[in-house]
Amino acid sequence: MDRIQELDSRFIAHTYGRFPVTLVSGRGSVALDEQGKEYIDMGSGIGVTAFGLADEKWAEAVSAQAHTLQHMSNLYYTAPCVRLAELLCEKTGLKKVFFGNSGAEANECAVKVARKWAQDKKGVDFGTVITLKNSFHGRTLTTLAATGQDHYHELFQPLTPGFVHAEPENLEDMERLLKENKAAGILLECVQGEGGVVVMSPEYLRGVERLARQYDVLLMVDEVQTGNGRTGRMYAYMHAGIRPDVVTTAKGLGGGLPLGACLIGERAQDVLGPGDHGSTFGGNPVCCAGAVSVVERLDDRLLDEVRQKGDHIRECLCHAEGVRDISGLGLMVGILPGKRPAAQVVRGCMEKGVLCLTAKDRVRLLPALNIPLPVLDKALAVLREELAADA
Ligand SMILES: *Cc1c(COP(=O)(O)O)cnc(C)c1O
């Protein structure tokens, strides 16, 4: 263990199982450790560094804003958050944006919107939010309650009440819960990320949209991981052609700085009024200036490139030795290994200079959207070796 790792273990709460690597710098899709060893970054800090490490355009936007005005609070107007909100509304057709600092906070906002909307429209007891089993929506007590995986709940009772969980890909179960509960909204991921890169079918998503309209509840999609170009569209719901009432996002949006957003559509755009919600750092000019430089680059050409690279990964791995299944959309990829557990494959890759993630029993890849093809191919060669290796 080196000095940093020793101090980390003394002073940082032990909530993370870290790999024994101390990273000091990076450029694009390559990170460097203390000894100068190179690692190809196939995880992007869990889908955050959308255009790679120390991305020039993002770093310039961030540092220019830091040298101009780093924070003024929401008591005053500032330009970067307005520009970002305008871009997000233009790209989605949604009407209003609330900025927070993380995915969990974006989802907290969505739940507040749904509850207030339903209360105003249907009555105070219509507070239930339906989410999916195997989902992940965050670590706060409310978003843990929304998360449909029991093992996240066990140690932290009581959680926020008012959440029920439907079977994914099962419209009857969704309808049953809509009938049995006084529901305010449905919140779901189009691709369950932490749940193991599980893609919801367009038919299911369109069915959920139909039920949301029929039972008069808000349709809310959690695009924290899938959003901002990750799946080859601006947002993953666009693959299914549905029109959610609320979209939450974070991770890649800020390109590396903490930023979450809750986008609100026409049906609920006026639900939140003065004093209903807030965040000291929400809409911070530095974070938003960086995000503008990310979102401005998410054009059709880039999204095509994301889809092509995603297809390239699938083609390269689908018949590879030791691969049982591949799931995902665009540059969000889940690989089910056939020979060794995912964690072992990831460890093997790390030793050979490739950083990958896991999600449940899968190896998960979330590379930078602009990863150069030769770098991607180098990483895939290592991944193939590790997938083919025996336990
Ligand atoms: C990561 C994630 C969250 C939580 O985001 P934080 O920024 O860690 O709060 C919520 N929902 C989904 C789908 C995520 O992948």
Coordinates of C-alpha atoms and ligand atoms in Angstrom, one line a residue:
M1 CA 0.0 0.0 0.0
D2 CA 1.4 3.4 -0.9
R3 CA 1.2 6.5 1.3
I4 CA -2.0 7.9 -0.2
Q5 CA -3.8 4.6 0.2
E6 CA -2.6 4.3 3.8
L7 CA -3.9 7.8 4.6
D8 CA -7.2 7.2 2.7
S9 CA -7.8 4.1 4.8
R10 CA -7.1 6.1 8.0
F11 CA -9.2 9.2 7.2
I12 CA -11.8 8.3 4.7
A13 CA -15.0 6.5 5.7
H14 CA -14.8 3.0 4.5
T15 CA -17.8 3.1 2.2
Y16 CA -15.9 2.1 -1.0
G17 CA -14.0 -1.0 -1.9
R18 CA -11.2 0.7 -3.9
F19 CA -8.8 -0.9 -6.4
P20 CA -5.2 -0.6 -5.2
V21 CA -4.4 2.1 -7.8
T22 CA -3.7 5.8 -7.1
L23 CA -4.5 7.9 -10.2
V24 CA -2.8 11.3 -10.6
S25 CA -3.6 12.6 -14.1
G26 CA -5.2 11.8 -17.4
R27 CA -5.8 12.9 -21.0
G28 CA -8.7 11.7 -23.1
S29 CA -9.3 8.0 -22.4
V30 CA -6.0 7.3 -20.7
A31 CA -5.2 7.8 -17.0
L32 CA -1.8 7.7 -15.3
D33 CA -1.0 6.3 -11.9
E34 CA 1.7 7.4 -9.5
Q35 CA 4.3 5.3 -11.2
G36 CA 3.4 6.6 -14.6
K37 CA 1.6 3.4 -15.6
E38 CA -1.1 4.0 -18.2
Y39 CA -4.6 2.8 -17.9
I40 CA -7.3 2.9 -20.6
D41 CA -10.4 4.3 -19.0
M42 CA -13.4 2.3 -19.9
G43 CA -15.5 3.6 -17.0
S44 CA -15.3 7.4 -17.3
G45 CA -15.7 7.8 -13.5
I46 CA -19.0 5.9 -13.8
G47 CA -20.2 7.6 -16.9
V48 CA -19.2 11.1 -15.8
T49 CA -16.3 12.3 -17.9
A50 CA -18.3 12.3 -21.1
F51 CA -15.5 13.7 -23.3
G52 CA -12.6 12.1 -21.4
L53 CA -10.1 13.2 -18.8
A54 CA -8.9 16.8 -18.7
D55 CA -10.9 17.4 -21.8
E56 CA -9.7 20.6 -23.3
K57 CA -13.0 22.3 -24.2
W58 CA -14.6 21.4 -20.8
A59 CA -11.5 22.5 -18.8
E60 CA -11.4 25.8 -20.7
A61 CA -15.1 26.5 -20.1
V62 CA -14.7 25.6 -16.4
S63 CA -11.6 27.6 -15.7
A64 CA -12.8 30.6 -17.6
Q65 CA -15.9 30.6 -15.5
A66 CA -13.9 30.0 -12.3
H67 CA -11.8 33.1 -13.2
T68 CA -15.0 35.1 -13.7
L69 CA -17.6 34.2 -11.1
Q70 CA -17.6 30.9 -9.3
H71 CA -20.8 31.2 -7.2
M72 CA -23.5 33.8 -6.4
S73 CA -26.4 31.6 -5.0
N74 CA -29.8 31.4 -6.4
L75 CA -30.8 34.8 -5.0
Y76 CA -29.4 36.3 -8.2
Y77 CA -29.5 35.7 -12.0
T78 CA -26.4 34.2 -13.7
A79 CA -26.0 33.2 -17.3
P80 CA -24.4 29.7 -17.4
C81 CA -27.4 27.9 -15.8
V82 CA -29.8 29.7 -18.0
R83 CA -27.9 28.7 -21.1
L84 CA -27.7 25.1 -20.0
A85 CA -31.5 25.0 -19.2
E86 CA -32.3 26.5 -22.6
L87 CA -30.1 23.8 -24.3
L88 CA -31.7 21.0 -22.3
C89 CA -35.3 22.2 -23.1
E90 CA -34.4 22.7 -26.8
K91 CA -33.1 19.1 -27.0
T92 CA -36.0 17.5 -25.2
G93 CA -39.1 19.7 -25.6
L94 CA -39.4 19.7 -21.8
K95 CA -40.3 23.1 -20.3
K96 CA -38.5 23.8 -17.0
V97 CA -35.3 22.7 -15.3
F98 CA -34.4 22.5 -11.6
F99 CA -30.6 22.1 -11.0
G100 CA -29.2 20.2 -8.1
N101 CA -25.8 18.5 -7.5
S102 CA -26.3 14.8 -8.1
G103 CA -28.5 12.1 -9.5
A104 CA -30.1 11.4 -6.2
E105 CA -31.1 15.0 -5.8
A106 CA -32.5 15.1 -9.3
N107 CA -34.7 12.1 -8.4
E108 CA -35.7 13.7 -5.0
C109 CA -36.9 16.7 -7.0
A110 CA -38.8 14.4 -9.4
V111 CA -40.6 12.8 -6.5
K112 CA -41.5 16.2 -5.0
V113 CA -42.8 17.3 -8.4
A114 CA -45.0 14.2 -8.7
R115 CA -46.3 14.4 -5.2
K116 CA -47.2 18.1 -5.4
W117 CA -48.7 17.7 -8.8
A118 CA -50.9 14.8 -7.7
Q119 CA -51.8 16.5 -4.5
D120 CA -52.9 19.6 -6.3
K121 CA -54.8 17.6 -9.0
K122 CA -56.1 14.5 -7.3
G123 CA -55.9 15.0 -3.5
V124 CA -53.4 14.8 -0.6
D125 CA -53.3 11.0 -0.4
F126 CA -52.1 10.5 -4.0
G127 CA -48.4 10.2 -3.0
T128 CA -47.3 6.8 -4.1
V129 CA -44.5 6.6 -6.7
I130 CA -44.1 3.3 -8.6
T131 CA -40.6 2.3 -9.5
L132 CA -39.2 -1.0 -10.9
K133 CA -37.6 -4.0 -9.2
N134 CA -33.9 -4.1 -9.8
S135 CA -33.8 -0.4 -10.3
F136 CA -31.3 2.1 -8.8
H137 CA -32.2 5.7 -8.1
G138 CA -29.6 6.9 -5.5
R139 CA -28.4 6.7 -1.9
T140 CA -30.5 9.3 0.0
L141 CA -33.2 7.8 2.1
T142 CA -36.0 8.7 -0.4
T143 CA -34.1 7.5 -3.4
L144 CA -33.1 4.3 -1.6
A145 CA -36.8 3.7 -1.0
A146 CA -37.3 4.3 -4.7
T147 CA -34.5 1.8 -5.5
G148 CA -36.1 -1.6 -6.1
Q149 CA -33.4 -3.8 -4.6
D150 CA -33.9 -5.0 -1.0
H151 CA -30.2 -5.3 -0.1
Y152 CA -29.8 -1.5 -0.3
H153 CA -32.7 -1.1 2.2
E154 CA -32.0 -3.5 5.0
L155 CA -29.7 -1.5 7.2
F156 CA -31.4 1.9 7.0
Q157 CA -35.0 1.5 8.1
P158 CA -37.3 3.3 8.2
L159 CA -37.1 4.7 4.6
T160 CA -39.3 7.3 3.1
P161 CA -42.8 5.7 2.7
G162 CA -44.8 5.8 -0.5
F163 CA -42.8 3.6 -2.9
V164 CA -43.9 0.3 -4.5
H165 CA -41.9 -1.7 -7.0
A166 CA -43.3 -3.2 -10.3
E167 CA -41.8 -6.2 -12.2
P168 CA -39.8 -4.8 -15.1
E169 CA -41.2 -5.7 -18.6
N170 CA -44.5 -6.7 -17.1
L171 CA -47.3 -4.3 -18.0
E172 CA -49.9 -6.3 -16.0
D173 CA -47.9 -5.8 -12.8
M174 CA -47.6 -2.1 -13.5
E175 CA -51.4 -1.8 -14.0
R176 CA -52.1 -3.8 -10.9
L177 CA -50.0 -1.4 -8.8
L178 CA -51.7 1.6 -10.5
K179 CA -55.0 0.1 -9.5
E180 CA -54.0 -0.8 -5.9
N181 CA -52.3 2.5 -5.0
K182 CA -53.1 6.1 -5.0
A183 CA -50.2 6.9 -7.4
A184 CA -48.6 10.2 -8.2
G185 CA -46.1 8.9 -10.8
I186 CA -44.0 6.2 -12.3
L187 CA -40.2 6.5 -12.2
L188 CA -38.0 4.2 -14.2
E189 CA -34.7 3.7 -16.0
C190 CA -34.8 2.9 -19.7
V191 CA -31.7 0.9 -19.1
Q192 CA -31.1 -0.3 -15.6
G193 CA -27.5 0.5 -15.1
E194 CA -26.5 -0.6 -11.6
G195 CA -29.1 -3.4 -12.0
G196 CA -26.8 -5.1 -14.6
V197 CA -27.3 -3.1 -17.8
V198 CA -30.8 -4.4 -18.4
V199 CA -32.5 -2.7 -21.4
M200 CA -36.3 -2.1 -21.2
S201 CA -37.9 -2.8 -24.5
P202 CA -39.5 0.0 -26.5
E203 CA -42.8 -1.9 -26.4
Y204 CA -42.7 -2.0 -22.6
L205 CA -41.8 1.7 -22.3
R206 CA -44.6 2.7 -24.7
G207 CA -47.0 0.5 -22.7
V208 CA -46.0 2.2 -19.5
E209 CA -46.5 5.6 -21.1
R210 CA -50.0 4.5 -22.1
L211 CA -50.8 3.4 -18.6
A212 CA -49.4 6.6 -17.1
R213 CA -51.8 8.6 -19.3
Q214 CA -54.7 6.2 -18.6
Y215 CA -54.3 6.4 -14.8
D216 CA -53.4 10.1 -14.9
V217 CA -49.9 9.8 -13.2
L218 CA -46.6 11.4 -14.2
L219 CA -44.2 9.4 -16.3
M220 CA -40.7 10.1 -15.0
V221 CA -37.5 8.6 -16.5
D222 CA -34.2 8.4 -14.5
E223 CA -31.6 9.3 -17.1
V224 CA -28.9 9.8 -14.6
Q225 CA -26.7 7.1 -16.2
T226 CA -28.3 6.7 -19.6
G227 CA -28.5 10.4 -20.4
N228 CA -26.5 13.0 -22.3
G229 CA -25.5 10.9 -25.3
R230 CA -24.5 7.7 -23.4
T231 CA -26.8 5.4 -25.3
G232 CA -26.4 7.1 -28.7
R233 CA -29.4 9.4 -28.3
M234 CA -29.5 12.6 -26.2
Y235 CA -31.7 10.6 -23.7
A236 CA -32.4 6.9 -23.8
Y237 CA -36.2 7.3 -23.7
M238 CA -35.9 8.8 -27.2
H239 CA -35.1 5.3 -28.6
A240 CA -38.7 4.3 -27.7
G241 CA -40.3 7.5 -28.9
I242 CA -42.0 8.1 -25.6
R243 CA -42.7 11.6 -24.1
P244 CA -42.0 11.6 -20.3
D245 CA -43.4 14.3 -18.1
V246 CA -40.2 14.4 -16.0
V247 CA -36.6 13.5 -16.9
T248 CA -33.8 13.4 -14.3
T249 CA -30.1 13.4 -15.2
A250 CA -26.6 13.9 -13.7
K251 CA -23.4 11.9 -14.2
G252 CA -22.2 12.8 -17.7
L253 CA -24.1 16.1 -17.7
G254 CA -21.5 17.9 -15.7
G255 CA -18.5 16.3 -17.5
G256 CA -16.8 15.8 -14.2
L257 CA -18.2 18.4 -11.8
P258 CA -21.2 17.7 -9.6
L259 CA -24.4 18.6 -11.4
G260 CA -27.9 17.1 -11.6
A261 CA -31.0 18.3 -13.3
C262 CA -34.7 17.6 -13.1
L263 CA -36.4 18.5 -16.4
I264 CA -40.1 19.1 -16.1
G265 CA -42.6 18.9 -19.0
E266 CA -45.8 20.7 -19.8
R267 CA -48.1 18.8 -17.5
A268 CA -46.2 19.7 -14.4
Q269 CA -44.1 22.7 -15.4
D270 CA -45.8 25.1 -13.0
V271 CA -46.0 22.7 -10.0
L272 CA -42.9 24.0 -8.1
G273 CA -43.3 27.6 -6.9
P274 CA -41.1 29.9 -4.9
G275 CA -39.9 28.2 -1.7
D276 CA -41.0 24.7 -2.8
H277 CA -37.5 23.5 -3.5
G278 CA -33.9 24.7 -3.5
S279 CA -30.2 24.0 -3.3
T280 CA -27.4 26.2 -2.3
F281 CA -25.1 24.9 -5.1
G282 CA -27.9 24.2 -7.6
G283 CA -27.1 25.8 -11.0
N284 CA -23.6 26.7 -9.9
P285 CA -22.0 28.8 -12.7
V286 CA -18.8 26.7 -12.9
C287 CA -20.6 23.4 -13.1
C288 CA -23.1 24.7 -15.6
A289 CA -20.4 26.3 -17.8
G290 CA -18.7 22.9 -18.0
A291 CA -22.0 21.2 -18.8
V292 CA -22.8 23.7 -21.6
S293 CA -19.5 22.7 -23.2
V294 CA -20.6 19.0 -23.0
V295 CA -24.2 19.4 -24.1
E296 CA -23.3 21.7 -27.0
R297 CA -21.2 18.9 -28.5
L298 CA -23.9 16.2 -28.3
D299 CA -25.0 16.7 -31.9
D300 CA -26.2 14.1 -34.4
R301 CA -22.7 13.4 -35.7
L302 CA -21.4 12.6 -32.2
L303 CA -24.5 10.5 -31.3
D304 CA -24.0 8.5 -34.6
E305 CA -20.4 7.9 -33.5
V306 CA -21.6 6.7 -30.1
R307 CA -24.0 4.2 -31.7
Q308 CA -21.3 3.0 -34.2
K309 CA -18.7 2.4 -31.4
G310 CA -21.3 0.6 -29.3
D311 CA -22.0 -1.7 -32.3
H312 CA -18.3 -2.1 -32.8
I313 CA -17.9 -3.3 -29.1
R314 CA -20.8 -5.7 -29.5
E315 CA -19.4 -7.1 -32.8
C316 CA -16.0 -7.5 -31.3
L317 CA -17.2 -9.3 -28.2
C318 CA -20.4 -11.2 -29.1
H319 CA -18.6 -14.3 -30.4
A320 CA -15.6 -13.9 -28.2
E321 CA -14.5 -16.8 -25.9
G322 CA -15.9 -16.5 -22.4
V323 CA -18.8 -14.2 -23.3
R324 CA -22.3 -15.5 -22.4
D325 CA -24.3 -12.4 -23.2
I326 CA -24.0 -8.8 -24.1
S327 CA -26.6 -6.2 -23.2
G328 CA -26.8 -2.4 -23.4
L329 CA -27.4 0.5 -25.8
G330 CA -24.7 2.7 -27.4
L331 CA -21.7 3.1 -25.2
M332 CA -23.4 1.6 -22.2
V333 CA -22.5 -2.1 -22.3
G334 CA -22.9 -5.1 -20.0
I335 CA -21.0 -8.3 -20.6
L336 CA -21.9 -11.5 -18.9
P337 CA -18.7 -13.5 -18.5
G338 CA -19.0 -17.3 -18.9
K339 CA -15.7 -18.4 -17.3
R340 CA -14.9 -16.2 -14.3
P341 CA -17.0 -13.8 -12.2
A342 CA -17.1 -10.2 -13.5
A343 CA -15.1 -8.9 -10.6
Q344 CA -12.2 -11.2 -11.5
V345 CA -12.3 -10.2 -15.2
V346 CA -12.2 -6.5 -14.1
R347 CA -9.3 -7.1 -11.8
G348 CA -7.4 -8.9 -14.6
C349 CA -8.1 -6.0 -16.9
M350 CA -6.9 -3.5 -14.4
E351 CA -3.6 -5.3 -14.0
K352 CA -3.2 -5.1 -17.7
G353 CA -3.9 -1.4 -17.8
V354 CA -7.7 -1.3 -18.6
L355 CA -10.2 0.1 -16.1
C356 CA -13.7 -1.4 -16.4
L357 CA -16.7 -1.4 -14.1
T358 CA -19.1 -4.1 -12.9
A359 CA -22.8 -4.1 -12.6
K360 CA -24.3 -7.1 -10.7
D361 CA -22.8 -10.1 -12.5
R362 CA -21.7 -8.2 -15.6
V363 CA -18.6 -6.3 -16.6
R364 CA -19.9 -2.8 -17.5
L365 CA -18.3 -0.5 -20.0
L366 CA -19.1 3.2 -20.0
P367 CA -16.1 4.7 -22.0
A368 CA -15.9 8.3 -22.9
L369 CA -18.2 9.2 -25.8
N370 CA -15.2 10.3 -27.9
I371 CA -12.9 7.4 -27.1
P372 CA -10.6 7.1 -30.2
L373 CA -11.1 3.8 -32.0
P374 CA -7.5 2.6 -31.7
V375 CA -7.6 3.1 -27.9
L376 CA -11.0 1.3 -27.8
D377 CA -9.6 -1.6 -29.8
K378 CA -6.6 -1.9 -27.5
A379 CA -8.9 -2.1 -24.5
L380 CA -11.1 -4.7 -26.2
A381 CA -8.1 -6.9 -26.9
V382 CA -7.3 -7.0 -23.2
L383 CA -10.9 -7.5 -22.3
R384 CA -11.1 -10.5 -24.7
E385 CA -8.0 -12.1 -23.2
E386 CA -9.4 -11.7 -19.7
L387 CA -12.8 -13.0 -20.6
A388 CA -11.3 -16.0 -22.3
A389 CA -9.0 -16.8 -19.3
D390 CA -9.9 -19.7 -17.1
A391 CA -10.7 -19.3 -13.4
Ligands
LIG1 C1 -25.7 6.9 -10.4 C2 -27.2 6.9 -10.4 C3 -28.0 7.6 -9.5 C4 -27.4 8.3 -8.3 O1 -26.6 9.4 -8.7 P1 -25.7 10.2 -7.7 O2 -25.1 11.3 -8.5 O3 -24.7 9.2 -7.2 O4 -26.6 10.6 -6.6 C5 -29.4 7.6 -9.7 N1 -30.0 6.9 -10.7 C6 -29.2 6.2 -11.6 C7 -29.9 5.5 -12.7 C8 -27.9 6.2 -11.5 O5 -27.1 5.4 -12.3

